[in-house]
C-alpha positions as semicolon CSV with decimal commas, in nm:
position;residue;x (nm);y (nm);z (nm)
1;M;1,666;1,919;-2,465
2;K;1,842;2,117;-2,737
3;Y;2,161;2,162;-2,534
4;K;2,322;1,886;-2,333
5;G;2,331;1,914;-1,957
6;A;2,704;1,979;-1,945
7;A;2,669;2,278;-2,178
8;W;2,403;2,426;-1,951
9;V;2,625;2,371;-1,648
10;A;2,918;2,545;-1,809
11;A;2,711;2,849;-1,897
12;L;2,503;2,868;-1,581
13;G;2,803;2,807;-1,359
14;L;2,972;3,118;-1,495
15;L;2,667;3,342;-1,490
16;T;2,524;3,253;-1,150
17;L;2,826;3,234;-0,924
18;G;2,724;3,573;-0,788
19;A;2,353;3,495;-0,756
20;N;2,183;3,667;-0,466
21;A;2,046;3,467;-0,177
22;A;1,686;3,361;-0,225
23;L;1,436;3,612;-0,092
24;A;1,079;3,571;0,029
25;G;0,830;3,569;-0,259
26;L;0,921;3,474;-0,613
27;S;1,098;3,687;-0,872
28;Y;1,205;3,593;-1,224
29;T;1,527;3,700;-1,391
30;P;1,580;3,629;-1,763
31;Q;1,937;3,540;-1,856
32;V;2,120;3,443;-2,173
33;T;2,456;3,274;-2,206
34;D;2,735;3,358;-2,449
35;N;2,619;3,063;-2,654
36;G;2,268;3,203;-2,681
37;L;2,098;2,974;-2,430
38;R;1,801;3,159;-2,283
39;Y;1,688;3,069;-1,932
40;L;1,488;3,209;-1,644
41;V;1,611;3,215;-1,284
42;V;1,333;3,165;-1,028
43;N;1,445;3,338;-0,707
44;G;1,284;3,333;-0,365
45;E;1,048;3,134;-0,147
46;F;0,723;2,988;-0,279
47;E;0,429;3,162;-0,111
48;T;0,059;3,092;-0,145
49;T;0,003;3,452;-0,258
50;D;0,251;3,437;-0,550
51;D;0,098;3,547;-0,882
52;L;0,245;3,300;-1,129
53;S;0,113;3,493;-1,427
54;N;0,429;3,700;-1,383
55;F;0,632;3,385;-1,445
56;V;0,440;3,310;-1,764
57;A;0,487;3,666;-1,887
58;S;0,861;3,661;-1,812
59;A;0,907;3,328;-1,987
60;Q;0,716;3,438;-2,296
61;I;0,873;3,782;-2,325
62;S;1,227;3,644;-2,293
63;N;1,149;3,343;-2,515
64;T;1,315;3,129;-2,250
65;Q;1,416;2,769;-2,311
66;A;1,476;2,651;-1,956
67;V;1,423;2,732;-1,590
68;T;1,666;2,714;-1,299
69;F;1,601;2,785;-0,931
70;N;1,749;2,969;-0,635
71;S;1,488;2,880;-0,374
72;P;1,478;2,725;-0,026
73;G;1,125;2,594;-0,086
74;G;0,800;2,716;0,067
75;S;0,441;2,639;-0,036
76;V;0,404;2,287;-0,173
77;V;0,083;2,379;-0,354
78;K;0,238;2,682;-0,524
79;A;0,549;2,483;-0,624
80;M;0,332;2,220;-0,794
81;E;0,136;2,497;-0,966
82;L;0,459;2,639;-1,106
83;G;0,573;2,291;-1,210
84;R;0,255;2,242;-1,411
85;L;0,305;2,582;-1,576
86;I;0,661;2,485;-1,670
87;R;0,528;2,162;-1,823
88;S;0,250;2,342;-2,013
89;L;0,506;2,585;-2,158
90;R;0,725;2,286;-2,253
91;L;1,033;2,426;-2,079
92;D;1,333;2,233;-1,951
93;T;1,465;2,256;-1,594
94;I;1,831;2,264;-1,489
95;Q;1,981;2,282;-1,142
96;I;2,343;2,339;-1,042
97;R;2,515;2,313;-0,705
98;N;2,598;2,681;-0,658
99;M;2,227;2,766;-0,653
100;E;1,972;2,628;-0,407
101;C;1,667;2,415;-0,484
102;A;1,537;2,255;-0,166
103;S;1,213;2,127;-0,018
104;A;0,909;2,236;-0,225
105;C;1,141;2,370;-0,496
106;S;1,212;2,009;-0,597
107;L;0,846;1,977;-0,697
108;A;0,867;2,278;-0,927
109;F;1,183;2,132;-1,083
110;M;0,984;1,819;-1,178
111;G;0,781;2,023;-1,427
112;G;1,061;2,029;-1,683
113;I;1,012;1,842;-2,009
114;S;1,380;1,750;-1,986
115;R;1,545;1,769;-1,646
116;F;1,915;1,797;-1,563
117;A;2,066;1,846;-1,217
118;Q;2,412;1,820;-1,070
119;P;2,454;1,577;-0,780
120;G;2,382;1,749;-0,451
121;S;2,189;2,036;-0,609
122;I;1,838;1,932;-0,499
123;G;1,730;1,872;-0,139
124;V;1,417;1,702;-0,003
125;H;1,246;1,652;0,333
126;K;0,896;1,624;0,476
127;S;0,659;1,920;0,485
128;S;0,576;2,099;0,808
129;F;0,242;2,226;0,937
130;S;0,400;2,392;1,241
131;D;0,338;2,739;1,099
132;D;-0,039;2,693;1,124
133;P;-0,138;2,713;1,494
134;T;-0,507;2,659;1,409
135;L;-0,453;2,293;1,314
136;N;-0,536;2,040;1,584
137;V;-0,392;1,688;1,570
138;A;-0,684;1,537;1,378
139;D;-0,688;1,818;1,123
140;A;-0,311;1,797;1,081
141;V;-0,327;1,423;1,014
142;S;-0,605;1,474;0,761
143;A;-0,415;1,758;0,593
144;I;-0,098;1,550;0,572
145;Q;-0,283;1,256;0,417
146;Q;-0,452;1,480;0,162
147;M;-0,130;1,661;0,075
148;T;0,056;1,330;0,043
149;A;-0,205;1,205;-0,204
150;N;-0,180;1,533;-0,398
151;V;0,200;1,512;-0,418
152;I;0,194;1,146;-0,528
153;A;-0,055;1,229;-0,803
154;Y;0,160;1,525;-0,913
155;M;0,483;1,323;-0,918
156;T;0,313;1,049;-1,120
157;E;0,180;1,311;-1,363
158;M;0,533;1,450;-1,407
159;G;0,689;1,107;-1,465
160;V;0,878;1,100;-1,134
161;D;0,878;0,785;-0,920
162;P;0,663;0,858;-0,610
163;A;0,907;0,642;-0,412
164;L;1,112;0,962;-0,387
165;L;0,845;1,091;-0,150
166;Q;0,908;0,797;0,082
167;L;1,275;0,896;0,099
168;A;1,182;1,260;0,167
169;L;0,947;1,163;0,449
170;T;1,234;1,005;0,642
171;Y;1,388;1,352;0,695
172;N;1,223;1,598;0,933
173;S;1,127;1,945;0,817
174;D;1,425;2,092;1,006
175;D;1,665;1,860;0,822
176;I;1,747;1,823;0,452
177;R;1,863;1,539;0,227
178;Y;2,053;1,637;-0,087
179;L;2,018;1,376;-0,360
180;S;2,305;1,201;-0,531
181;G;2,319;1,171;-0,908
182;S;2,231;0,803;-0,899
183;E;1,930;0,873;-0,677
184;M;1,803;1,139;-0,916
185;E;1,822;0,891;-1,200
186;K;1,673;0,606;-0,994
187;Y;1,363;0,810;-0,908
188;H;1,343;0,967;-1,258
189;L;1,385;1,314;-1,110
190;T;1,631;1,379;-1,393
191;T;1,585;1,267;-1,752
192;I;1,945;1,311;-1,865
193;G;2,268;1,206;-1,698
194;T;2,363;1,394;-1,385
195;Q;2,739;1,372;-1,434
196;P;2,875;1,648;-1,663
197;S;3,217;1,605;-1,817
198;A;3,522;1,751;-1,641
199;D;3,579;1,989;-1,933
200;H;3,263;2,182;-1,841
201;D;3,264;2,167;-1,461
202;P;3,538;2,379;-1,302
203;Q;3,495;2,194;-0,972
204;R;3,577;1,864;-1,143
205;A;3,825;1,984;-1,405
206;S;4,128;1,849;-1,220
207;M;3,980;1,502;-1,189
208;P;4,057;1,240;-1,453
209;P;3,753;1,126;-1,652
210;P;3,596;0,805;-1,526
211;N;3,702;0,489;-1,700
212;T;3,393;0,360;-1,877
213;S;3,568;0,070;-2,051
214;P;3,548;-0,276;-1,895
215;P;3,871;-0,379;-1,721
216;V;4,103;-0,606;-1,917
217;L;4,261;-0,880;-1,707
218;P;4,586;-1,047;-1,821
219;P;4,531;-1,409;-1,923
220;S;4,682;-1,671;-1,699
221;A;4,768;-1,884;-2,001
222;P;4,777;-1,843;-2,381
223;Q;4,423;-1,815;-2,513
224;D;4,271;-2,010;-2,794
225;P;4,119;-1,757;-3,039
226;G;3,806;-1,969;-3,059
227;A;3,772;-2,019;-2,687
228;Q;3,563;-1,707;-2,622
229;A;3,312;-1,805;-2,887
230;S;3,250;-2,132;-2,708
231;L;3,157;-1,966;-2,379
232;P;2,791;-2,008;-2,285
233;P;2,572;-1,697;-2,312
234;P;2,476;-1,515;-1,991
235;A;2,195;-1,682;-1,806
236;A;1,856;-1,536;-1,893
237;E;1,642;-1,390;-1,620
238;P;1,435;-1,676;-1,479
239;P;1,068;-1,663;-1,576
240;P;0,825;-1,565;-1,302
241;S;0,659;-1,844;-1,109
242;F;0,287;-1,882;-1,170
243;A;0,243;-2,149;-0,902
244;I;-0,023;-2,063;-0,646
245;P;0,063;-2,171;-0,290
246;T;-0,187;-2,348;-0,070
247;A;-0,372;-2,099;0,149
248;K;-0,341;-2,205;0,514
249;G;-0,412;-1,901;0,726
250;G;-0,471;-1,530;0,736
251;R;-0,701;-1,260;0,866
252;V;-1,040;-1,113;0,792
253;Q;-1,007;-0,805;0,569
254;N;-1,320;-0,661;0,409
255;Y;-1,423;-0,314;0,291
256;N;-1,688;-0,244;0,554
257;G;-1,458;-0,348;0,839
258;Q;-1,616;-0,688;0,894
259;A;-1,715;-1,005;0,711
260;P;-1,983;-1,270;0,769
261;L;-1,897;-1,633;0,842
262;K;-2,141;-1,828;0,625
263;A;-2,285;-2,173;0,698
264;G;-2,221;-2,281;0,338
265;P;-2,020;-2,169;0,031
266;S;-2,291;-1,934;-0,092
267;S;-2,386;-1,574;-0,024
268;A;-2,745;-1,693;0,022
269;S;-2,651;-1,927;0,306
270;H;-2,711;-1,846;0,672
271;T;-2,467;-1,611;0,848
272;V;-2,325;-1,794;1,148
273;V;-2,156;-1,489;1,298
274;T;-1,981;-1,172;1,182
275;F;-1,610;-1,114;1,248
276;M;-1,425;-0,783;1,251
277;N;-1,129;-0,708;1,028
278;G;-0,806;-0,843;1,171
279;S;-0,962;-1,158;1,317
280;P;-0,710;-1,443;1,268
281;L;-0,834;-1,754;1,090
282;T;-0,724;-2,098;0,975
283;I;-0,808;-2,207;0,621
284;L;-0,929;-2,568;0,618
285;D;-1,011;-2,597;0,248
286;D;-1,058;-2,396;-0,072
287;T;-1,369;-2,458;-0,281
288;G;-1,257;-2,229;-0,563
289;K;-1,439;-1,909;-0,464
290;W;-1,492;-1,974;-0,094
291;F;-1,253;-2,063;0,185
292;H;-1,365;-2,316;0,447
293;V;-1,228;-2,150;0,760
294;K;-1,207;-2,180;1,135
295;I;-1,213;-1,866;1,350
296;G;-1,184;-1,937;1,721
297;N;-1,427;-2,223;1,781
298;R;-1,647;-2,134;1,482
299;V;-1,627;-2,307;1,144
300;G;-1,783;-2,181;0,823
301;Y;-1,716;-2,021;0,486
302;M;-1,578;-1,686;0,375
303;F;-1,554;-1,551;0,022
304;H;-1,199;-1,523;-0,114
305;S;-1,209;-1,143;-0,130
306;W;-1,287;-1,121;0,242
307;V;-0,966;-1,296;0,349
308;W;-0,607;-1,173;0,355
309;V;-0,396;-1,487;0,304
310;A;-0,061;-1,502;0,483
311;E;0,089;-1,740;0,225
312;Y;0,023;-1,496;-0,058
313;G;0,202;-1,197;0,092
314;A;0,164;-0,963;-0,205
315;G;0,106;-0,666;0,023
316;P;0,109;-0,586;0,396
317;Y;-0,215;-0,642;0,583
318;G;-0,421;-0,325;0,618
319;T;-0,293;-0,150;0,305
320;Q;-0,457;-0,104;-0,033
321;F;-0,347;-0,115;-0,395
322;V;-0,459;0,110;-0,679
323;Q;-0,542;-0,145;-0,950
324;V;-0,551;-0,002;-1,301
325;K;-0,590;-0,306;-1,527
326;S;-0,612;-0,686;-1,540
327;F;-0,538;-0,946;-1,808
328;D;-0,583;-1,320;-1,843
329;N;-0,233;-1,371;-1,989
330;Y;0,119;-1,272;-1,895
331;A;0,229;-1,142;-2,237
332;Q;-0,030;-0,862;-2,243
333;T;0,036;-0,791;-1,877
334;E;0,409;-0,740;-1,927
335;Q;0,355;-0,530;-2,240
336;Y;0,114;-0,300;-2,057
337;V;0,339;-0,252;-1,755
338;R;0,656;-0,186;-1,955
339;G;0,477;0,050;-2,192
340;S;0,318;0,267;-1,923
341;P;0,468;0,600;-1,808
342;L;0,338;0,521;-1,459
343;P;0,538;0,316;-1,208
344;L;0,339;-0,008;-1,228
345;T;0,381;-0,367;-1,124
346;A;0,181;-0,684;-1,186
347;F;0,059;-0,955;-0,952
348;L;-0,050;-1,310;-1,014
349;A;-0,401;-1,344;-0,871
350;S;-0,548;-1,654;-0,711
351;N;-0,780;-1,702;-1,012
352;S;-0,468;-1,719;-1,238
353;W;-0,535;-1,375;-1,390
354;F;-0,286;-1,088;-1,360
355;A;-0,365;-0,763;-1,178
356;I;-0,173;-0,445;-1,264
357;T;-0,134;-0,186;-0,989
358;L;0,070;0,117;-0,894
359;D;0,397;-0,019;-0,758
360;R;0,330;0,049;-0,389
361;T;0,051;0,023;-0,134
362;F;-0,130;0,300;0,054
363;D;-0,350;0,344;0,357
364;P;-0,717;0,319;0,252
365;D;-0,786;0,694;0,261
366;G;-0,469;0,766;0,066
367;A;-0,554;0,503;-0,195
368;E;-0,901;0,650;-0,252
369;A;-0,770;1,007;-0,273
370;L;-0,496;0,910;-0,519
371;L;-0,741;0,703;-0,725
372;T;-0,973;1,003;-0,759
373;K;-0,695;1,240;-0,861
374;L;-0,538;1,004;-1,115
375;K;-0,876;0,938;-1,274
376;A;-0,950;1,311;-1,290
377;S;-0,617;1,374;-1,465
378;G;-0,677;1,090;-1,713
379;S;-0,364;0,908;-1,592
380;I;-0,550;0,582;-1,523
381;P;-0,865;0,420;-1,668
382;D;-1,206;0,516;-1,532
383;D;-1,264;0,158;-1,414
384;A;-0,951;0,154;-1,195
385;I;-1,019;0,062;-0,832
386;A;-0,869;0,077;-0,485
387;T;-0,847;-0,279;-0,353
388;W;-0,711;-0,472;-0,057
389;G;-0,544;-0,711;-0,300
390;N;-0,652;-1,013;-0,094
391;A;-0,634;-1,230;-0,406
392;F;-0,287;-1,110;-0,511
393;V;-0,046;-1,402;-0,478
394;R;0,292;-1,252;-0,570
395;K;0,462;-0,986;-0,779
396;V;0,548;-1,131;-1,122
397;C;0,639;-0,846;-1,350
398;C;0,881;-0,565;-1,395
399;T;1,011;-0,513;-1,044
400;G;1,336;-0,383;-1,192
401;R;1,177;-0,077;-1,352
């Protein structure tokens, strides 16, 4: 961003104090500050019928540098469409407290190349389908799952942590949750600091600047000048454990909803009986690729990938991972995860390889939908898969991202 966030706040705060309340439908008002900062105010509610070519024309004619919003939300699909236009035009987004950006508006804000927002200026909650009386329960559930997958894919595309959606979903559509500055930074909603200096924010001008220096404590006794040099360095983060626990129990979990109990450790061996997903089992032994198991009063063999192991615990039973890559060594694994713009994590697998996945699990339909969208956008490799993660032992990399 050419201008720092505080400079935008100072200018926008003066020019938009008298902004009109957001109206239905979108309108675009070009503005310029005394310092020559050109920006476009997006006013109104996002509607499915909005013609966003008017936004493009306004931005190009005014040679705008950034976009700010005065909107209570509206159509999620249209907000994401505007966000992608903002990104394609390589514009920044800025949001201040005396203008509103709530609900779907937060998605449009994510389109900015650089994003700055004051604490409390952006609100989130879950979407509502109550305005569509034609939706029955089954259709509503399907629509929600599809929209959730679409929003996750969009947030990932924009570089925002999809965990923000989980926070939004805890607030009903008739409620709103305004985000703190630290939350905006945590979820990568903003790309520059959310706290402008007091010199530029009239609401904070009377407050002393925060003390960013470490506190200095008086010594209890005269200090030896060389004493500090002899202090041990801070303890390094402990390396991840690559030990694989003994598998003792779990449940059947296979892609077609059931798995065969084999008479021997081979796919060619006789099927003793077939068990449905969720059937509890005891693991008697591990042959390397097959578990020797007992289910009820039956004993036989199941392939590793058919069994969710309780002692592994990488993910909750019944949920799937989107796996994007795997390596046979930790160094490459860590390098890939830390170098990716996506929110990734890595798991030690039971074969001692490392599986790299998106950093959360999904219901099976959601995982497949997200997988398809991320592949289509080129965000993940074509050979990425949705998987139960039955072989994932534990998270080993980059949980602090």
